Short mmCIF file of C-alpha atoms in Angstrom, two decimals:
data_model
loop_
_atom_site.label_atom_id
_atom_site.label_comp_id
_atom_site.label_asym_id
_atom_site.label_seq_id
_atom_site.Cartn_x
_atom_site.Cartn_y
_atom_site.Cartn_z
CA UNK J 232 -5.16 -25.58 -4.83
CA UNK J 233 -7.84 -25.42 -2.04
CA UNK J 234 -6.14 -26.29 1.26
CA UNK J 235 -6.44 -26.03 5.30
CA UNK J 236 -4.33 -22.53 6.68
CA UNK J 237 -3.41 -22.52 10.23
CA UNK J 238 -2.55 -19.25 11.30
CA UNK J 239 0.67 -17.90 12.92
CA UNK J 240 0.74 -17.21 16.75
CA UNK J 241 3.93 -16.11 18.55
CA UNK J 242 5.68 -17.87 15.87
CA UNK J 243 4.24 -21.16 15.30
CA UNK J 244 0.95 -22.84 13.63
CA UNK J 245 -1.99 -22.93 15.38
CA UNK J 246 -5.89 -23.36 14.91
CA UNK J 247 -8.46 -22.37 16.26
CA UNK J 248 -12.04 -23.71 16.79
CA UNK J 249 -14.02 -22.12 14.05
CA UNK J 250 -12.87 -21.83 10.18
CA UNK J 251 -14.26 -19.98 6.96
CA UNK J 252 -13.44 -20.26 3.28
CA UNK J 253 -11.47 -17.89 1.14
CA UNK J 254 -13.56 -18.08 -2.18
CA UNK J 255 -12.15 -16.61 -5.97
CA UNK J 256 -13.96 -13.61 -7.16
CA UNK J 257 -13.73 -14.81 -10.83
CA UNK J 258 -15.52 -18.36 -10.08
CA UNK J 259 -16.21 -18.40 -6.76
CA UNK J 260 -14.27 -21.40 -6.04
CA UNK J 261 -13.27 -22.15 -2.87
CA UNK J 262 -9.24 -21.20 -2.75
CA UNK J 263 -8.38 -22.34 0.58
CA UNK J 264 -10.00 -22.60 4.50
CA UNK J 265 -8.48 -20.58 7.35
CA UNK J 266 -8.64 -20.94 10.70
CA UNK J 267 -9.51 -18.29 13.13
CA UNK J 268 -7.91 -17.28 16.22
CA UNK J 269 -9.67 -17.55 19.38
CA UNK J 270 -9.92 -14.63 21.56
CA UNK J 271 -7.73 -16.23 24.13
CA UNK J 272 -5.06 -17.05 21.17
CA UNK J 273 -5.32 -13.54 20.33
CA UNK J 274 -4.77 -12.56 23.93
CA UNK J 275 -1.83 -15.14 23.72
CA UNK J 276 -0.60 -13.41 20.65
CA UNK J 277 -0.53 -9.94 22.44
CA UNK J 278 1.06 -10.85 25.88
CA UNK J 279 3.74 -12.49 23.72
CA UNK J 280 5.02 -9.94 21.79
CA UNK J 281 4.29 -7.38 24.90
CA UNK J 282 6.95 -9.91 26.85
CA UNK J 283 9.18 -9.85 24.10
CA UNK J 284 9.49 -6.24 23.06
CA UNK J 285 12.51 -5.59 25.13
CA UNK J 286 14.59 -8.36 23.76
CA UNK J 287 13.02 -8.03 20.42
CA UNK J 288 15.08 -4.62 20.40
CA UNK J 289 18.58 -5.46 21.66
CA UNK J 290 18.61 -8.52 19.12
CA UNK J 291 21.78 -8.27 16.62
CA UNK J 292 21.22 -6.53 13.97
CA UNK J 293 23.07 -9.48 11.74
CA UNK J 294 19.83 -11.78 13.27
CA UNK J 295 17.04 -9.46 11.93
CA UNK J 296 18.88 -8.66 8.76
CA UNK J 297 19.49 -12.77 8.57
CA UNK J 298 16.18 -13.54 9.02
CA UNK J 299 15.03 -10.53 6.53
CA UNK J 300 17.10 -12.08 3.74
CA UNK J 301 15.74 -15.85 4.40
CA UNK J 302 12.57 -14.57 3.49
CA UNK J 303 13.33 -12.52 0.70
CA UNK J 304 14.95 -15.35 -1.03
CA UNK J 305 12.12 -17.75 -0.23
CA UNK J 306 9.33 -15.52 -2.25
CA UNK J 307 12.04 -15.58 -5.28
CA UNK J 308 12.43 -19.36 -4.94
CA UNK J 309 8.30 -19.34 -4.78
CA UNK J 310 7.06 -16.79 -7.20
CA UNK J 311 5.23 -18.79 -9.23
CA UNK J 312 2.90 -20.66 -6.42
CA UNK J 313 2.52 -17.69 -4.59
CA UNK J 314 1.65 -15.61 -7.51
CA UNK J 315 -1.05 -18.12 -8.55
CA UNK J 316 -2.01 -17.44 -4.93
CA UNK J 317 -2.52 -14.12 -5.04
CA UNK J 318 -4.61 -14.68 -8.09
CA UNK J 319 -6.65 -17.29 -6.65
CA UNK J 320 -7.75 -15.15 -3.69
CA UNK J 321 -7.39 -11.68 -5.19
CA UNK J 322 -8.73 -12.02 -8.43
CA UNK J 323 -5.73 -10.45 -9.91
CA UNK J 324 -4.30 -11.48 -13.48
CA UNK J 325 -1.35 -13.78 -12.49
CA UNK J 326 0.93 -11.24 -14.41
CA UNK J 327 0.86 -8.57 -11.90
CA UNK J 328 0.51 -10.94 -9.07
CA UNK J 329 4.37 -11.93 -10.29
CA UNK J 330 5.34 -8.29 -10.26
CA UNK J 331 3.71 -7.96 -6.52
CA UNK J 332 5.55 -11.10 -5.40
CA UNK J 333 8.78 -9.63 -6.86
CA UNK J 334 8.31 -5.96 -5.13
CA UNK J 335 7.69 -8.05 -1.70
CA UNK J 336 11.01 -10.07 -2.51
CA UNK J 337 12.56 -5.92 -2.61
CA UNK J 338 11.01 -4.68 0.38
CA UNK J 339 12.27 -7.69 2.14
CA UNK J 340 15.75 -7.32 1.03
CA UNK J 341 15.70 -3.31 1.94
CA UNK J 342 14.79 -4.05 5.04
CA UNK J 343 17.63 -6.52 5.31
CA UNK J 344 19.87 -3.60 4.24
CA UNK J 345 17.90 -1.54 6.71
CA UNK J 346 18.18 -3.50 9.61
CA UNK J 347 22.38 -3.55 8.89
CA UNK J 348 22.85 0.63 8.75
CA UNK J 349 19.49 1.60 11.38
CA UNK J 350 19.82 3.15 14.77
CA UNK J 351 23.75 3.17 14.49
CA UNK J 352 23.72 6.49 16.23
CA UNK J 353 24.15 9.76 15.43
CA UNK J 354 26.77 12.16 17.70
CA UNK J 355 26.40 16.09 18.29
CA UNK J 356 29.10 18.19 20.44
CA UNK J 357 27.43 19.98 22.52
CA UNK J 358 30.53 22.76 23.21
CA UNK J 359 29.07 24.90 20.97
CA UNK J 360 27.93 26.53 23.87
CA UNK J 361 30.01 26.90 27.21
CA UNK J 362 27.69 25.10 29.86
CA UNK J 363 28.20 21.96 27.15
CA UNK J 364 32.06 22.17 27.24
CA UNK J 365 33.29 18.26 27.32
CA UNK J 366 29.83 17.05 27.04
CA UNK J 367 28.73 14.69 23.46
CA UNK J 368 25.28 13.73 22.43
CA UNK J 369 24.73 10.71 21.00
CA UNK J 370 21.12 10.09 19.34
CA UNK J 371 20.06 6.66 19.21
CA UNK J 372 16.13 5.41 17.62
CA UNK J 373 14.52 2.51 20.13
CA UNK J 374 10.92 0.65 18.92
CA UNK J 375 7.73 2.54 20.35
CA UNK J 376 6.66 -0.83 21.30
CA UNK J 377 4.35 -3.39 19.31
CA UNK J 378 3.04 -2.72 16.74
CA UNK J 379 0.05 -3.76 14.91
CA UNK J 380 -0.58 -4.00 11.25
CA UNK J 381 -4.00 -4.11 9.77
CA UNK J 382 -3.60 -4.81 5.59
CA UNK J 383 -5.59 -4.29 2.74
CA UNK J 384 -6.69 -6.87 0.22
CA UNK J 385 -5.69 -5.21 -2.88
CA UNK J 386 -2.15 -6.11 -2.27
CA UNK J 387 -2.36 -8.81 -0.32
CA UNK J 388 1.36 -9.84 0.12
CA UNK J 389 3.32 -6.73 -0.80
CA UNK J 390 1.40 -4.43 1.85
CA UNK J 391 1.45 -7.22 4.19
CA UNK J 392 5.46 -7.23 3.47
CA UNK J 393 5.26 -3.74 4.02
CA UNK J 394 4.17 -3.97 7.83
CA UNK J 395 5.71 -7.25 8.56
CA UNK J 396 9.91 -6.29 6.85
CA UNK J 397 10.12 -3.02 8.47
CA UNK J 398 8.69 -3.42 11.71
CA UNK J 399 11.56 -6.69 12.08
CA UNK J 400 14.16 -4.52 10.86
CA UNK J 401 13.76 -1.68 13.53
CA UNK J 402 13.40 -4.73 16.59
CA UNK J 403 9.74 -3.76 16.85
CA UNK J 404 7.29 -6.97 17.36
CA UNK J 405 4.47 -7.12 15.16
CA UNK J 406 0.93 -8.30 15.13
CA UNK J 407 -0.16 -8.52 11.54
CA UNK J 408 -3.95 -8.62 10.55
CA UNK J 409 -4.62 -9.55 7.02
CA UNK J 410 -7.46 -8.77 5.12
CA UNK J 411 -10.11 -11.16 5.38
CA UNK J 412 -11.08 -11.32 1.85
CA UNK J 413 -7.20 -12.28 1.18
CA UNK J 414 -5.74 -13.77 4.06
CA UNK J 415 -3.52 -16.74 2.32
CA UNK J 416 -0.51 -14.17 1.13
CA UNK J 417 -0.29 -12.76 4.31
CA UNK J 418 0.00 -16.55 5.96
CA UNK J 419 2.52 -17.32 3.39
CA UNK J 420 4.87 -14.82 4.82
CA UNK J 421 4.33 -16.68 8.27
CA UNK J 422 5.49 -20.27 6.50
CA UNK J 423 8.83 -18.16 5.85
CA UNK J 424 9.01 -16.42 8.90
CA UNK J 425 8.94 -19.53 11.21
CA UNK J 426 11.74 -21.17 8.67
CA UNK J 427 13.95 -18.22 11.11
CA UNK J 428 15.59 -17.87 14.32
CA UNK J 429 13.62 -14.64 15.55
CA UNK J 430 12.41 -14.99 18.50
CA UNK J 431 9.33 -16.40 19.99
CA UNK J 432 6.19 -13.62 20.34
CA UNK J 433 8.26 -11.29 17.97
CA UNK J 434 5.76 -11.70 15.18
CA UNK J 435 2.16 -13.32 14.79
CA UNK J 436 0.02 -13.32 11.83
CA UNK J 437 -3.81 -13.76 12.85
CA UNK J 438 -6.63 -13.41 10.28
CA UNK J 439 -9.42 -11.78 13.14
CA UNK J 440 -12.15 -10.66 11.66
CA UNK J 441 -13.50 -7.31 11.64
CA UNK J 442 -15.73 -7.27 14.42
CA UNK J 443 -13.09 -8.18 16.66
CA UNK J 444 -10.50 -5.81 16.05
CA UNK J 445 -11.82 -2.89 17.86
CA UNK J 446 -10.25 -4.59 21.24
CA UNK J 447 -6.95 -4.71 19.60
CA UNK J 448 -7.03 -1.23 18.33
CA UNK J 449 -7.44 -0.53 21.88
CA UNK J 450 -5.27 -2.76 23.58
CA UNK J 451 -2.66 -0.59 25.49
CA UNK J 452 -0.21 -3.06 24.84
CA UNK J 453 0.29 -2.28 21.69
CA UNK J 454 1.04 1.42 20.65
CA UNK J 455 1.79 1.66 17.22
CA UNK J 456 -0.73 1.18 14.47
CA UNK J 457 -0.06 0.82 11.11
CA UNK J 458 -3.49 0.58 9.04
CA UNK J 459 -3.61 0.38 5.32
CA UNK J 460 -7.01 0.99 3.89
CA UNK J 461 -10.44 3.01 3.51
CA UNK J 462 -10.12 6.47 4.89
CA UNK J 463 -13.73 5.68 7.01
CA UNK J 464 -12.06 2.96 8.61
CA UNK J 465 -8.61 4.49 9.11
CA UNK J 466 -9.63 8.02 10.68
CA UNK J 467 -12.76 6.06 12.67
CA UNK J 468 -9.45 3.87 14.46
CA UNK J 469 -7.18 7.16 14.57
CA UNK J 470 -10.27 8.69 16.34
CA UNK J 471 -10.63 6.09 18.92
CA UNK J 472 -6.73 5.68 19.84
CA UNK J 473 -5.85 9.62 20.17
CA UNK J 474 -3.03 8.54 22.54
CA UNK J 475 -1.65 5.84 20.02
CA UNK J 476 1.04 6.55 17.29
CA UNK J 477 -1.10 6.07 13.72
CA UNK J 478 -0.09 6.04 10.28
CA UNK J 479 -2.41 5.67 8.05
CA UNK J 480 -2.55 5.28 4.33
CA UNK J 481 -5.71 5.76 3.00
CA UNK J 482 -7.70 6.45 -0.34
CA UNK J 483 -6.84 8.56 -3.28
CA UNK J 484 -8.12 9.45 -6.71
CA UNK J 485 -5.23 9.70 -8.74
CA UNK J 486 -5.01 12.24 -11.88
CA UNK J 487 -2.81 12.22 -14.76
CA UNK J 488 -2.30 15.50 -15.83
CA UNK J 489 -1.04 15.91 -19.89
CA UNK J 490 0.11 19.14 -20.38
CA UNK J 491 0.43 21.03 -23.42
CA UNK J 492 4.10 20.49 -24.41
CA UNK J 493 3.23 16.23 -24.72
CA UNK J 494 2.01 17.04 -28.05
CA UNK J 495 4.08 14.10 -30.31
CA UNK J 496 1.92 11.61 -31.80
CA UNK J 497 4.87 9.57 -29.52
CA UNK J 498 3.90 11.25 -26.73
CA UNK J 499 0.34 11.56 -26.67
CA UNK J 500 0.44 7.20 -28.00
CA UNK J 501 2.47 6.71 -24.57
CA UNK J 502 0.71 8.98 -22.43
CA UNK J 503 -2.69 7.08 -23.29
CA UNK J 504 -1.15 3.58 -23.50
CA UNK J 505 0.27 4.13 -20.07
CA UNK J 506 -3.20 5.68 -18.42
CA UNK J 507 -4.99 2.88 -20.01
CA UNK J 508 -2.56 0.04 -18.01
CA UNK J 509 -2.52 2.04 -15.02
CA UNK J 510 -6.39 3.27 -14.54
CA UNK J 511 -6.96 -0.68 -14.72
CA UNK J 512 -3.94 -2.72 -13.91
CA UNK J 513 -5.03 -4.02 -10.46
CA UNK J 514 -9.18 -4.02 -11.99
CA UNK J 515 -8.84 -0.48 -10.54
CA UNK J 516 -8.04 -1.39 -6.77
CA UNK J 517 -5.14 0.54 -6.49
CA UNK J 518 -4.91 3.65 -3.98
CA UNK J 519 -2.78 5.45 -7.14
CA UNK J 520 -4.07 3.79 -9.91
CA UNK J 521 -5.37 6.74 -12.69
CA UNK J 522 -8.77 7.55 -11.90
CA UNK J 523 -8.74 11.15 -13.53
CA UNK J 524 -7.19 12.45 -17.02
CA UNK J 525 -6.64 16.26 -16.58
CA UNK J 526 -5.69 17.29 -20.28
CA UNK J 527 -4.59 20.43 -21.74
CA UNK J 528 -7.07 22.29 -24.12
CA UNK J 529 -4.03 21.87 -26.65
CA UNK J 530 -3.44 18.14 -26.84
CA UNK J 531 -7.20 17.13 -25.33
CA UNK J 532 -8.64 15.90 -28.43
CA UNK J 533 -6.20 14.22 -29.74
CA UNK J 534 -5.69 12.29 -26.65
CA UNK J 535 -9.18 11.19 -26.37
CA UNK J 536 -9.45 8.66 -29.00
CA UNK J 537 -6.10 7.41 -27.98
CA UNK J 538 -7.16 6.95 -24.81
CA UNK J 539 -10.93 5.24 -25.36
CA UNK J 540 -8.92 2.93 -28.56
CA UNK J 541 -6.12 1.56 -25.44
CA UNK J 542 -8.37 1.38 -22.76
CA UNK J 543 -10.85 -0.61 -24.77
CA UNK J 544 -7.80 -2.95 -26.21
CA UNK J 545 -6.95 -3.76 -21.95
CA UNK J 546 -7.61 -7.65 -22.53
CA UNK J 547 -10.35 -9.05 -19.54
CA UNK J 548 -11.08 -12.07 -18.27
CA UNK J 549 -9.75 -15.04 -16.52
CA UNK J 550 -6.87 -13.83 -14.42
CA UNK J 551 -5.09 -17.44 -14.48
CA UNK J 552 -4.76 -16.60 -18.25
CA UNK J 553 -0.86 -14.65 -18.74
CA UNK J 554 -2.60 -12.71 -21.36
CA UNK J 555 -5.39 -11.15 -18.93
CA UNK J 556 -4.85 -7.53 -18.26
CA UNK J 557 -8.07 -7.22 -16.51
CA UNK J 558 -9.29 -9.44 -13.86
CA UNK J 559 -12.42 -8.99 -11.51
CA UNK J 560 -12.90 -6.67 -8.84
CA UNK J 561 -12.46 -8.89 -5.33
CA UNK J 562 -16.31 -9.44 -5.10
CA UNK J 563 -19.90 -9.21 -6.55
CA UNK J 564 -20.67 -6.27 -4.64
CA UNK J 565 -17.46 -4.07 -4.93
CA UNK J 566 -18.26 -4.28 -8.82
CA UNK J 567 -21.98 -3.38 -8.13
CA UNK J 568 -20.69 -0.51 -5.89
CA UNK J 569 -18.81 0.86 -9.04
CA UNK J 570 -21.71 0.04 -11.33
CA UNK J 571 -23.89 2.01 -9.16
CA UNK J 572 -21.28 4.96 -9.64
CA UNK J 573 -20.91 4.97 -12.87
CA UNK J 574 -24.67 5.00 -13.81
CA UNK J 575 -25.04 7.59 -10.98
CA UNK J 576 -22.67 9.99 -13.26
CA UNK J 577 -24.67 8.95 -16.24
CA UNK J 578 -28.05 9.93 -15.22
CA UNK J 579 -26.41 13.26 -13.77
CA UNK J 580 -25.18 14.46 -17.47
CA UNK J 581 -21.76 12.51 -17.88
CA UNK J 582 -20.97 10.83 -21.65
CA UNK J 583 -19.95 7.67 -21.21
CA UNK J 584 -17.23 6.40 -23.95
CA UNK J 585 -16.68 2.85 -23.50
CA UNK J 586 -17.13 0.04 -20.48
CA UNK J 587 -20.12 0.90 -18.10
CA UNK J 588 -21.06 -3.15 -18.13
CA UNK J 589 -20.99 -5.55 -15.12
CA UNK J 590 -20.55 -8.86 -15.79
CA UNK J 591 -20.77 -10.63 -11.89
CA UNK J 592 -17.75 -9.32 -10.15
CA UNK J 593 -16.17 -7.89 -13.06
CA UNK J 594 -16.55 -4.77 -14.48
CA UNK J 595 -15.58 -3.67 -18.03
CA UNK J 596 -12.61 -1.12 -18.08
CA UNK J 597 -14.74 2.45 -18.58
CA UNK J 598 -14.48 6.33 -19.76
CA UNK J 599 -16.48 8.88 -18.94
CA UNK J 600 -16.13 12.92 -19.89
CA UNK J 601 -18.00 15.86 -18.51
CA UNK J 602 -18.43 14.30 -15.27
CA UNK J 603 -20.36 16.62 -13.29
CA UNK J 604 -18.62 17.77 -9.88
CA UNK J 605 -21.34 16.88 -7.65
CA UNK J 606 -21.22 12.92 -8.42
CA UNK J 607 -19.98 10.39 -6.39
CA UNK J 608 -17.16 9.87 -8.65
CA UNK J 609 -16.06 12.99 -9.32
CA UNK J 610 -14.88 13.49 -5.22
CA UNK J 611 -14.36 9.52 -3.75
CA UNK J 612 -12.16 6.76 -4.41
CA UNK J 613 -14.13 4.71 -7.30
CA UNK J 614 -11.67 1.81 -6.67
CA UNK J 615 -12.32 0.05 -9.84
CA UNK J 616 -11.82 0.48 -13.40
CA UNK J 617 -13.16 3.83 -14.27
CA UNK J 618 -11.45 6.58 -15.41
CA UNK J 619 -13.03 10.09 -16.33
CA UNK J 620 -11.16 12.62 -19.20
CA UNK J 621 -11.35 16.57 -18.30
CA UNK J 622 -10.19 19.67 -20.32
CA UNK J 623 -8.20 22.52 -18.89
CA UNK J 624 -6.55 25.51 -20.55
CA UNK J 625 -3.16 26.03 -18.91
CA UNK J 626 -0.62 24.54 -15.91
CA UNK J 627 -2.44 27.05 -13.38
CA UNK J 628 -5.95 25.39 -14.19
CA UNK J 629 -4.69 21.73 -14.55
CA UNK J 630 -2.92 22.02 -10.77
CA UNK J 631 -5.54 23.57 -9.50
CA UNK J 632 -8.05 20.50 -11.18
CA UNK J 633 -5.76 18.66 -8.95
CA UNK J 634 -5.87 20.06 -5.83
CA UNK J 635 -9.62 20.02 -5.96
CA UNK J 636 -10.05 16.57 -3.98
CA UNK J 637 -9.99 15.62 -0.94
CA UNK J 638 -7.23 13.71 -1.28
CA UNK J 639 -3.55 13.96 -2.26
CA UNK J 640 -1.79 10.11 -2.48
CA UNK J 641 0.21 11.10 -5.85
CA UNK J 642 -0.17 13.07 -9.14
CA UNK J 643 1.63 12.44 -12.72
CA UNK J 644 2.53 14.63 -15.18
CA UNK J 645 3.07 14.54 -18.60
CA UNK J 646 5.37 17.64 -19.67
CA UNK J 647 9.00 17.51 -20.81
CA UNK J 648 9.28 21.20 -19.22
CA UNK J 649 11.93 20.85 -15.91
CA UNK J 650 10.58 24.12 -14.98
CA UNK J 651 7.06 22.84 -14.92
CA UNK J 652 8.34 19.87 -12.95
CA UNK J 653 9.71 22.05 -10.35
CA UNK J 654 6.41 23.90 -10.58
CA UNK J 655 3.87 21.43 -10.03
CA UNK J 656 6.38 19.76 -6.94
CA UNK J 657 5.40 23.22 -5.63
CA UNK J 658 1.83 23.35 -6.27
CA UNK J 659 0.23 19.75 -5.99
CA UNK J 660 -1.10 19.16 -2.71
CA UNK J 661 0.13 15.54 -2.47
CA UNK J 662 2.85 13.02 -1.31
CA UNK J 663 4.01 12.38 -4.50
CA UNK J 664 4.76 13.87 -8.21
CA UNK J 665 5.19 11.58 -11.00
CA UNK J 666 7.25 13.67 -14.03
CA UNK J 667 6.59 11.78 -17.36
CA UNK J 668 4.18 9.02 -16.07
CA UNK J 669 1.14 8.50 -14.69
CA UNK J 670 0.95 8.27 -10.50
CA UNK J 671 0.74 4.85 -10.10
CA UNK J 672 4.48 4.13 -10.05
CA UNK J 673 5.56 3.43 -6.36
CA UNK J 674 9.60 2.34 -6.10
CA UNK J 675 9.61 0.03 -2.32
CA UNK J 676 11.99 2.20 -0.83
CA UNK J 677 10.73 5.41 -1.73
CA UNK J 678 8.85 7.74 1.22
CA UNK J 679 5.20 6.28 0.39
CA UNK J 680 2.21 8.25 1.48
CA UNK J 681 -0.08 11.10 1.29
CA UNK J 682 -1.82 14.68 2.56
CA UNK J 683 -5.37 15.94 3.03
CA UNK J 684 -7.59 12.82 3.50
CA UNK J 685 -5.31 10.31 2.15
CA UNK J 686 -4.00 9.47 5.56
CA UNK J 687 -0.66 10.91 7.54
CA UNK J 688 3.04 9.29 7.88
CA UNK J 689 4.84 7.30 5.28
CA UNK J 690 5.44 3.80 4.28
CA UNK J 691 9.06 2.61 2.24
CA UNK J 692 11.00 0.63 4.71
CA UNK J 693 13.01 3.65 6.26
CA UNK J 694 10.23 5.95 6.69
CA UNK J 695 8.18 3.31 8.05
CA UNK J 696 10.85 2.21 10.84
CA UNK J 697 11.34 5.53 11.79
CA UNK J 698 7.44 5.64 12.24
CA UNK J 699 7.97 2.65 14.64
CA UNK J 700 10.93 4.45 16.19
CA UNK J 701 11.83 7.39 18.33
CA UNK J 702 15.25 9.56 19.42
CA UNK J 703 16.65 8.88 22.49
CA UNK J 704 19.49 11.28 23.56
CA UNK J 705 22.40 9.81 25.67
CA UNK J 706 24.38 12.77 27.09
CA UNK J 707 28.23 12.00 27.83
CA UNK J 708 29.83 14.14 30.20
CA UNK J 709 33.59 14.89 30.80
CA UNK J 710 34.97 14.51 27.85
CA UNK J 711 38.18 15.86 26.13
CA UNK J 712 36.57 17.26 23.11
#
């Protein structure tokens, strides 16, 4: 599979003079070589889509939309080699790289649908009052301007998709920086762009490292950020762009809540099937993936065993295999990070139930209970596949286990109760409840995002282009109302 990667500038390949090798966490193999921009392609990238902003956002709607569904269809036509890409770079079992490539080949064809209904304009008679007799608003959304979008590597095409669709759908340029752990997914998406008639400088995909992006956060030429990632590095650019338009989607620590009513044998069996998938599915590296079990007093010990007996059935190992559920963590040191953790939480008092081994860059999938408050895992983003089971007695106590983070991404809960539905959409401090399931499910269209620490404005196509958008009022006078 290992190949040369150009990059995408203004629209076309390009290479620069240095490259580096993309490498698989599960054998270290080299996956591919990239080539990195030079500063003056990057400066060639900017002025670019700067120049083309303005006829970026009077282009047809029926272009973008075009264009949109081109690349859509493409991923569908190439699911198989670009899942085994994803895998290769990611470390991901190749059966949820599948299911990533077929949520990009959604948000793709929402923003397709977008780009065909946004900005048509929205009209307001102003005669409600008698200095606005004759007169008509008419409410219109116009791009901000560039934007630039910095992705993660835990989804390396799907969150790529998710600055790249909407961004083209609203006639806002984009510069998109991939992750440079998992920069082939992201290129990909370039391969399918160029296949379309969008103009020159309205997108470029450049793989610049780390160090160099503080000059691009900066750049006044382009004010919209859209960063995906670590809540250090997210508020650290917010802070240094106060001027800029941010959105930011940061860390969480997902619970799953299990409330006293989910007391079937069925229930509590699907309830502890579905937090062992989810607290592990992506080795962990999932902003909602279940990282806490808040359990009723009522159900709590039946739910353990069920919960250690599924998590410990999770199948690990080579992620080309279909039969992987488990995969390794994207390197070495991410897995000793969460090792570290783990036997931090140990030594302070918690029982560990099953996992707590590191085998290279994998790490086995793990339970802990009593987890003492003060650890490292009890208040940040583990990021892995650890999950830790608490007891509560009552709704009141399990929200309020909850709301004790830092962050708020999303919440599930278990409870058949519509009344306690309503009630915890009331009380959790977060972006989004989950009734019957744990918090990892995220639909593409959806609002996507969260509050406290876990960052501020939303992702889903809509939201996001009306992050890259603003009103513009066009005032008609004279008219015969």
């Amino acid at each position: 599979m290992t190949s040369t990667h150009a990059f995408w500038l203004a629209g076309r390949q390009a290479t620069g003079e240095s490259d580096f090798d993309v490498t698989s966490p599960w054998d270290g193999t080299t996956v591919g070589t990239v080539s990195l921009p030079t500063d003056a392609q990057v400066e060639e990238a900017v002025a670019a889509a700067y120049a083309v902003r303005d006829e970026f956002a009077a282009t047809p709607a029926h272009l973008r939309a075009a264009a949109l569904d081109h690349v859509g269809r493409r991923l569908a036509e190439r699911t198989e080699e670009i899942a085994r890409l994803i895998s290769a770079e990611n470390g991901k079992p190749v059966k949820w790289a599948r299911g990533e490539v077929g949520r990009a080949v959604s948000v793709f064809r929402f923003a397709a649908e977008e780009a065909r209904r946004f900005n048509g304009g929205e009209a307001q008679r102003l005669d409600t009052d008698a200095g606005g007799q004759g007169r008509l608003a008419l409410t219109r959304r116009f791009p901000k301007g560039v934007v630039l979008g910095i992705a993660p590597f835990n989804f390396p095409l799907n969150l790529c998709a998710h600055k790249i669709a909407p961004a083209i759908a609203a006639g806002a340029p984009i510069i998109l920086k991939p992750a440079p752990a998992t920069p082939l997914s992201g290129l990909v998406l370039g391969e399918l762009l160029a296949e379309t008639e969008l103009p020159a400088g309205s997108w470029s995909i450049l793989p610049v490292p780390n160090d160099r992006m503080p000059a691009l956060v900066q750049d006044e030429r382009l004010p919209v950020i859209s960063f995906t990632g670590s809540e250090t590095v997210g508020y650290a650019i917010m802070d240094s762009v106060p001027r800029k338009h941010c959105t930011l989607e940061l860390g969480g620590n997902g619970a799953a809540v299990v409330l006293a009513d989910w007391a079937s044998d069925e229930d509590l069996d699907r309830a502890a099937a579905r937090i062992a998938t989810f607290s592990n599915y992506q080795g962990g590296q999932s902003c909602i993936s279940v990282q806490r079990v808040i359990a009723d007093a009522a159900v709590y010990d039946r739910l353990l065993p069920r919960i250690v007996a599924a998590v410990e059935a999770q199948v690990t190992g080579d992620p080309n295999d279909d039969a992987t559920d488990v995969g390794p963590l994207v390197s070495e040191a991410a897995a000793e990070r969460v090792a570290a953790w783990v036997e931090e939480a140990v030594t302070a008092g918690a029982k560990l139930l099953t996992g707590g081994k590191r085998d290279g860059a994998s790490y086995a999938p793990t339970v802990l209970t009593d987890l003492p408050a003060d650890t490292t895992l009890a208040h940040e983003e583990v990021f892995g596949p650890v999950l830790s089971v608490q007891r509560v007695t009552g709704e009141a106590e399990a929200f309020a286990a909850v709301n004790d983070s830092k962050y708020g991404l999303q919440a599930g809960v278990f409870t058949h109760d519509l009344q306690a539905a309503f009630r915890a959409h009331r009380a959790l401090e977060v972006g989004g409840v989950v009734i019957g399931d744990v918090p990892s499910y995220r639909a593409d269209q959806m609002p996507y995002g969260g509050a406290k620490q876990s960052g501020v404005g939303r992702e889903g196509v809509k939201f996001a282009m009306d992050d890259y958008t603003y009103e513009r009022v066009l005032v008609l006078t004279g008219l015969a109302l």
